[in-house]
């Protein structure tokens, strides 16, 4: 009996002795191979068990397995110690001043208006709106007439216009669009309901600039037409937009407003996030900030598009990206956006 | 429109606190832009009565005024005002009052002083001292019925709503119109002003004649006659209201016309009847060449599109815009012919634009007033003239109109109301709201309302207009809020927009800073950056009414704008490398159509390359730094571009390439000519590139098609050749790539100088050979390499570098 068990305990003692003096990973691996490897001493004994009688196989097998477990554990511990030592050594030998900067990569970036526009469009896209675009230089027809703002209509004063020097039948007929609303007509001309579209783009006004006015601006027009769209849906859509852009805790309020191409017309306001409704300079002491104009598409415009005005209703809205960017970033002067001062742009 | 609240309270009970009333009006669409309080800092200032005036013992110009105060005390004040008189009610400020020094204009606190030896208990204040106006000649005299001892603020102070009105509501350009809104919002009733008077004069018919020759432009003309008026100042209460509403008092007759206009919204005009030739009013179009001196003292040339009011001979006023100087009411006027008319809105607007005069009258007429209003306003004004100017009203009115104006009736179904608002409202509530606004509302079972629109609401004509009325009074916030349901429309692709956004993001990611510049520019800028022939074949669109010369033309290139932005950046960059780009449209003229708007991208960079620490080195960035960005973008688009040397203004020849795909130009890349850079005040090298996204788009693959990865190993070989200096490396690469066995080739060295002969250069390439079918043998690779070298020798005269 001892003839078999003796070598096995000797193996254990020898292995542990050898292991104690091993000082690097290569030696450790050689040790592992010589005892635990495929042709290792312990492995060979375990493999030879099959030839022994059952009684011996049991006792010797249990002993061999115990030793195997012990050697494996000891190996794992030693290995872990080596790993730790190595990390410590590298830090010791090749220590870096981690506070130094990396070599510079060129730092580009998108304009804050581009970024804000993207965020706004993303909100509407997630509500099923598609993005379309239209011309910046427009016919009077699309910019005004088809929107129920004929020549000599007093509402024309709401949009001071830059006209292209070109006359048709003795009248100026081409202009820099004053809003993105002409796209309502353009979209209705080429599509049938259901419609859900947002149209971003630049607009232009004959306007003296000041901290809150700029003659070039970026707007987003929205249009949704279907059987069963109501003002409640418009309110829901705009409230969702306001919360996603300005924060979940924002309160929204609607008031009646007038645009010739909607009926009823409205304005969306959010509670001032600077003074939280108490009244400050940003909100003009009202506690509310005007965000956008909207309304139900005028039934005459629905009918002009060839849709059944008794069946189809819809809403439209128009919002100014500069204003939203101003509010989000706390910019105090709208003229910063197109003045292209590097020190301004680099902050975004 | 300025609405003094005390005036407003004549017609409706103001039961709500001022702020709450303003909030409700604003929510309902009548925006209160500002609440103005005309009461100054009048703490301690009260009404006093002048009971006695004695000369100052020591100063000729001064007097000693005894004033009775609220507690019946009498105090003595030293005063220098010429207009102080016994019995007056005046504003008395005791010692310690804050006031505005009449001479210096500074805020001061009244101190106890002796004036020429007499102690003054306070001061009797002028308008300037009160901060109301610049008037400092005399003291401010208060109304006779002002109670002694009352704080001045309750007498003179006015709270005014300054309304920002929308152009659809001319009825709100009147105190009465606003009162109707207040009534509807607060559930109270409107008290209409009285129009009842006794006509003691002769009938107007036969005394005055009115001929309306253009019924189209003048749907209604009402005239009234008041005789025996005494022209004087209007009463203090009326002057005070006019001032509070922002008008200047003139005389009692003119003030009454203005007062009634502000009260009811109907502009009126008073003619001196004696000044009207033939006692006749003719409403006609202006004659060609006719001119008229208006009330502002300026002569105006009239045209036949304009409607004028004339007498037997000449125009005496421009209808609905301004009266003429000739027929103006003066101190001598005894008989007044009052005009209360309705004029075609579009004609008034065109006329006032042509004459460049905007008046309170034209502002109202051009928004479309009710044809019902003229006789009501005329009677109101006549009543006031009888009461205030001591006039006798002629019996009757002249009223020229094309038939009796009809009421507007609108049918509104419950179904429509619910369809638009998304909620069913009880019919009782609908009626309550509409009747509160002065609408008639009859419920016709089972499903509809017949709504009668009140005459002053010229903006309401269809069912949805009525829906808005209901919604705005109920309050939009009180109505339900839902999410969009229903079908989401099928998607339509926007390939140009998608491409532009991809390019924009790639450029920003490659290290360029995006700028957005104005779409309008000036001709000199375009001339600097465009070849003259481009400007000639595609002249930029001009703005007919530019805001300034700087923004007169729609740009046909982004070059100028981007260089202006670059120049601006360089000024603050401290020599660091500046790299900017813009993605925007250019506008190319097309015949008889809207211009062609082309999406383009333009980038520019300038400055010295950074070292490891980001500090500018001595080496300026140029062509290749720009090209790196361009290559980054095109590679991201999976587009293989060719670069061919090009000559193009404003680029520097020899350092400029045309960017082409499949032989078609899609852009340009190069260094800017230093002379052009200097014209933008840039004194350092500039490299630029631009892409025409419309030209690029057809070459951009929609998807990437997978090519199987070869399982066989590749063989890497270097190849160095010597060839003529002017052969572009691109040609060599192209020839190497032609080999079917070459998977990729890259250049890793360009060298001129000894030992390479003069006029020659050495190019070194790293070539990767690979087959998709088998493992290449060394022999096969060597053979193919030899073939390549042979071709380079044969076609380019290249020699292998040993
Ligand atoms: Zn605020």
PDB file of N, CA and C in Angstrom, chain B residues 6 39-48 69-71 90-94 125 130 142-143 145-158 240:
ATOM      1  N   UNK B   6     -58.968 103.703 -15.773  1.00  0.00           N
ATOM      2  CA  UNK B   6     -60.075 104.480 -15.219  1.00  0.00           C
ATOM      3  C   UNK B   6     -61.121 104.797 -16.283  1.00  0.00           C
ATOM      4  N   UNK B  39     -48.497 107.116 -12.262  1.00  0.00           N
ATOM      5  CA  UNK B  39     -48.246 107.758 -10.988  1.00  0.00           C
ATOM      6  C   UNK B  39     -46.758 107.721 -10.711  1.00  0.00           C
ATOM      7  N   UNK B  40     -46.194 108.895 -10.371  1.00  0.00           N
ATOM      8  CA  UNK B  40     -44.765 108.948 -10.096  1.00  0.00           C
ATOM      9  C   UNK B  40     -44.496 108.572  -8.657  1.00  0.00           C
ATOM     10  N   UNK B  41     -43.338 108.952  -8.245  1.00  0.00           N
ATOM     11  CA  UNK B  41     -42.938 108.705  -6.863  1.00  0.00           C
ATOM     12  C   UNK B  41     -43.500 109.862  -6.032  1.00  0.00           C
ATOM     13  N   UNK B  42     -44.797 109.767  -5.763  1.00  0.00           N
ATOM     14  CA  UNK B  42     -45.486 110.920  -5.179  1.00  0.00           C
ATOM     15  C   UNK B  42     -45.835 110.736  -3.713  1.00  0.00           C
ATOM     16  N   UNK B  43     -45.029 109.984  -3.007  1.00  0.00           N
ATOM     17  CA  UNK B  43     -45.328 109.753  -1.600  1.00  0.00           C
ATOM     18  C   UNK B  43     -45.425 111.084  -0.854  1.00  0.00           C
ATOM     19  N   UNK B  44     -46.510 111.291  -0.153  1.00  0.00           N
ATOM     20  CA  UNK B  44     -46.662 112.489   0.657  1.00  0.00           C
ATOM     21  C   UNK B  44     -47.291 113.659  -0.075  1.00  0.00           C
ATOM     22  N   UNK B  45     -47.347 113.600  -1.406  1.00  0.00           N
ATOM     23  CA  UNK B  45     -47.916 114.713  -2.157  1.00  0.00           C
ATOM     24  C   UNK B  45     -49.438 114.587  -2.144  1.00  0.00           C
ATOM     25  N   UNK B  46     -50.111 115.682  -1.760  1.00  0.00           N
ATOM     26  CA  UNK B  46     -51.580 115.615  -1.651  1.00  0.00           C
ATOM     27  C   UNK B  46     -52.212 116.804  -2.379  1.00  0.00           C
ATOM     28  N   UNK B  47     -53.536 116.726  -2.508  1.00  0.00           N
ATOM     29  CA  UNK B  47     -54.287 117.829  -3.102  1.00  0.00           C
ATOM     30  C   UNK B  47     -54.459 118.924  -2.040  1.00  0.00           C
ATOM     31  N   UNK B  48     -54.175 120.167  -2.451  1.00  0.00           N
ATOM     32  CA  UNK B  48     -54.370 121.300  -1.537  1.00  0.00           C
ATOM     33  C   UNK B  48     -55.152 122.388  -2.266  1.00  0.00           C
ATOM     34  N   UNK B  69     -54.775 122.298   3.632  1.00  0.00           N
ATOM     35  CA  UNK B  69     -54.460 120.882   3.457  1.00  0.00           C
ATOM     36  C   UNK B  69     -55.611 120.015   3.961  1.00  0.00           C
ATOM     37  N   UNK B  70     -55.411 118.724   3.897  1.00  0.00           N
ATOM     38  CA  UNK B  70     -56.466 117.771   4.228  1.00  0.00           C
ATOM     39  C   UNK B  70     -56.969 117.895   5.655  1.00  0.00           C
ATOM     40  N   UNK B  71     -56.075 118.216   6.603  1.00  0.00           N
ATOM     41  CA  UNK B  71     -56.499 118.312   7.987  1.00  0.00           C
ATOM     42  C   UNK B  71     -56.937 119.732   8.341  1.00  0.00           C
ATOM     43  N   UNK B  90     -54.311 122.264  -6.133  1.00  0.00           N
ATOM     44  CA  UNK B  90     -52.927 122.095  -6.588  1.00  0.00           C
ATOM     45  C   UNK B  90     -52.290 120.887  -5.892  1.00  0.00           C
ATOM     46  N   UNK B  91     -51.135 120.474  -6.424  1.00  0.00           N
ATOM     47  CA  UNK B  91     -50.385 119.371  -5.813  1.00  0.00           C
ATOM     48  C   UNK B  91     -49.392 119.957  -4.827  1.00  0.00           C
ATOM     49  N   UNK B  92     -49.544 119.613  -3.551  1.00  0.00           N
ATOM     50  CA  UNK B  92     -48.677 120.166  -2.517  1.00  0.00           C
ATOM     51  C   UNK B  92     -47.716 119.087  -1.997  1.00  0.00           C
ATOM     52  N   UNK B  93     -46.438 119.416  -2.029  1.00  0.00           N
ATOM     53  CA  UNK B  93     -45.438 118.505  -1.494  1.00  0.00           C
ATOM     54  C   UNK B  93     -44.793 119.117  -0.265  1.00  0.00           C
ATOM     55  N   UNK B  94     -44.918 118.492   0.908  1.00  0.00           N
ATOM     56  CA  UNK B  94     -44.304 119.034   2.125  1.00  0.00           C
ATOM     57  C   UNK B  94     -42.789 118.841   2.108  1.00  0.00           C
ATOM     58  N   UNK B 125     -46.378 122.005  -6.895  1.00  0.00           N
ATOM     59  CA  UNK B 125     -45.493 121.368  -7.871  1.00  0.00           C
ATOM     60  C   UNK B 125     -45.924 121.537  -9.322  1.00  0.00           C
ATOM     61  N   UNK B 130     -43.164 116.863 -10.860  1.00  0.00           N
ATOM     62  CA  UNK B 130     -43.877 115.612 -10.576  1.00  0.00           C
ATOM     63  C   UNK B 130     -43.401 114.470 -11.477  1.00  0.00           C
ATOM     64  N   UNK B 142     -55.025 121.145 -10.722  1.00  0.00           N
ATOM     65  CA  UNK B 142     -55.784 119.895 -10.698  1.00  0.00           C
ATOM     66  C   UNK B 142     -57.265 120.183 -10.941  1.00  0.00           C
ATOM     67  N   UNK B 143     -58.043 119.165 -11.285  1.00  0.00           N
ATOM     68  CA  UNK B 143     -59.489 119.380 -11.480  1.00  0.00           C
ATOM     69  C   UNK B 143     -60.126 120.021 -10.248  1.00  0.00           C
ATOM     70  N   UNK B 145     -62.816 119.529  -8.783  1.00  0.00           N
ATOM     71  CA  UNK B 145     -63.492 118.666  -7.815  1.00  0.00           C
ATOM     72  C   UNK B 145     -62.547 117.716  -7.087  1.00  0.00           C
ATOM     73  N   UNK B 146     -61.241 117.924  -7.284  1.00  0.00           N
ATOM     74  CA  UNK B 146     -60.290 117.050  -6.598  1.00  0.00           C
ATOM     75  C   UNK B 146     -60.397 117.281  -5.093  1.00  0.00           C
ATOM     76  N   UNK B 147     -60.668 116.228  -4.293  1.00  0.00           N
ATOM     77  CA  UNK B 147     -60.853 116.424  -2.850  1.00  0.00           C
ATOM     78  C   UNK B 147     -59.544 116.806  -2.157  1.00  0.00           C
ATOM     79  N   UNK B 148     -59.611 117.876  -1.378  1.00  0.00           N
ATOM     80  CA  UNK B 148     -58.427 118.339  -0.657  1.00  0.00           C
ATOM     81  C   UNK B 148     -57.975 117.250   0.310  1.00  0.00           C
ATOM     82  N   UNK B 149     -56.672 117.012   0.331  1.00  0.00           N
ATOM     83  CA  UNK B 149     -56.111 116.020   1.244  1.00  0.00           C
ATOM     84  C   UNK B 149     -55.912 114.652   0.593  1.00  0.00           C
ATOM     85  N   UNK B 150     -56.524 114.424  -0.584  1.00  0.00           N
ATOM     86  CA  UNK B 150     -56.345 113.134  -1.258  1.00  0.00           C
ATOM     87  C   UNK B 150     -54.905 112.979  -1.731  1.00  0.00           C
ATOM     88  N   UNK B 151     -54.376 111.775  -1.636  1.00  0.00           N
ATOM     89  CA  UNK B 151     -53.052 111.574  -2.246  1.00  0.00           C
ATOM     90  C   UNK B 151     -53.124 111.895  -3.742  1.00  0.00           C
ATOM     91  N   UNK B 152     -52.100 112.526  -4.244  1.00  0.00           N
ATOM     92  CA  UNK B 152     -52.107 112.955  -5.644  1.00  0.00           C
ATOM     93  C   UNK B 152     -52.272 111.744  -6.579  1.00  0.00           C
ATOM     94  N   UNK B 153     -51.684 110.620  -6.191  1.00  0.00           N
ATOM     95  CA  UNK B 153     -51.715 109.443  -7.061  1.00  0.00           C
ATOM     96  C   UNK B 153     -53.142 109.030  -7.402  1.00  0.00           C
ATOM     97  N   UNK B 154     -54.075 109.266  -6.455  1.00  0.00           N
ATOM     98  CA  UNK B 154     -55.441 108.830  -6.738  1.00  0.00           C
ATOM     99  C   UNK B 154     -56.150 109.827  -7.657  1.00  0.00           C
ATOM    100  N   UNK B 155     -55.583 110.993  -7.855  1.00  0.00           N
ATOM    101  CA  UNK B 155     -56.185 111.984  -8.755  1.00  0.00           C
ATOM    102  C   UNK B 155     -55.533 111.914 -10.134  1.00  0.00           C
ATOM    103  N   UNK B 156     -54.212 111.990 -10.139  1.00  0.00           N
ATOM    104  CA  UNK B 156     -53.476 112.057 -11.407  1.00  0.00           C
ATOM    105  C   UNK B 156     -52.994 110.701 -11.885  1.00  0.00           C
ATOM    106  N   UNK B 157     -52.863 109.794 -10.940  1.00  0.00           N
ATOM    107  CA  UNK B 157     -52.253 108.513 -11.317  1.00  0.00           C
ATOM    108  C   UNK B 157     -53.171 107.728 -12.231  1.00  0.00           C
ATOM    109  N   UNK B 158     -52.606 107.157 -13.252  1.00  0.00           N
ATOM    110  CA  UNK B 158     -53.377 106.337 -14.175  1.00  0.00           C
ATOM    111  C   UNK B 158     -52.655 105.006 -14.310  1.00  0.00           C
ATOM    112  N   UNK B 240     -57.100 114.812 -19.944  1.00  0.00           N
ATOM    113  CA  UNK B 240     -56.343 113.839 -19.159  1.00  0.00           C
ATOM    114  C   UNK B 240     -56.438 112.446 -19.772  1.00  0.00           C
TER     115      UNK B 240
END
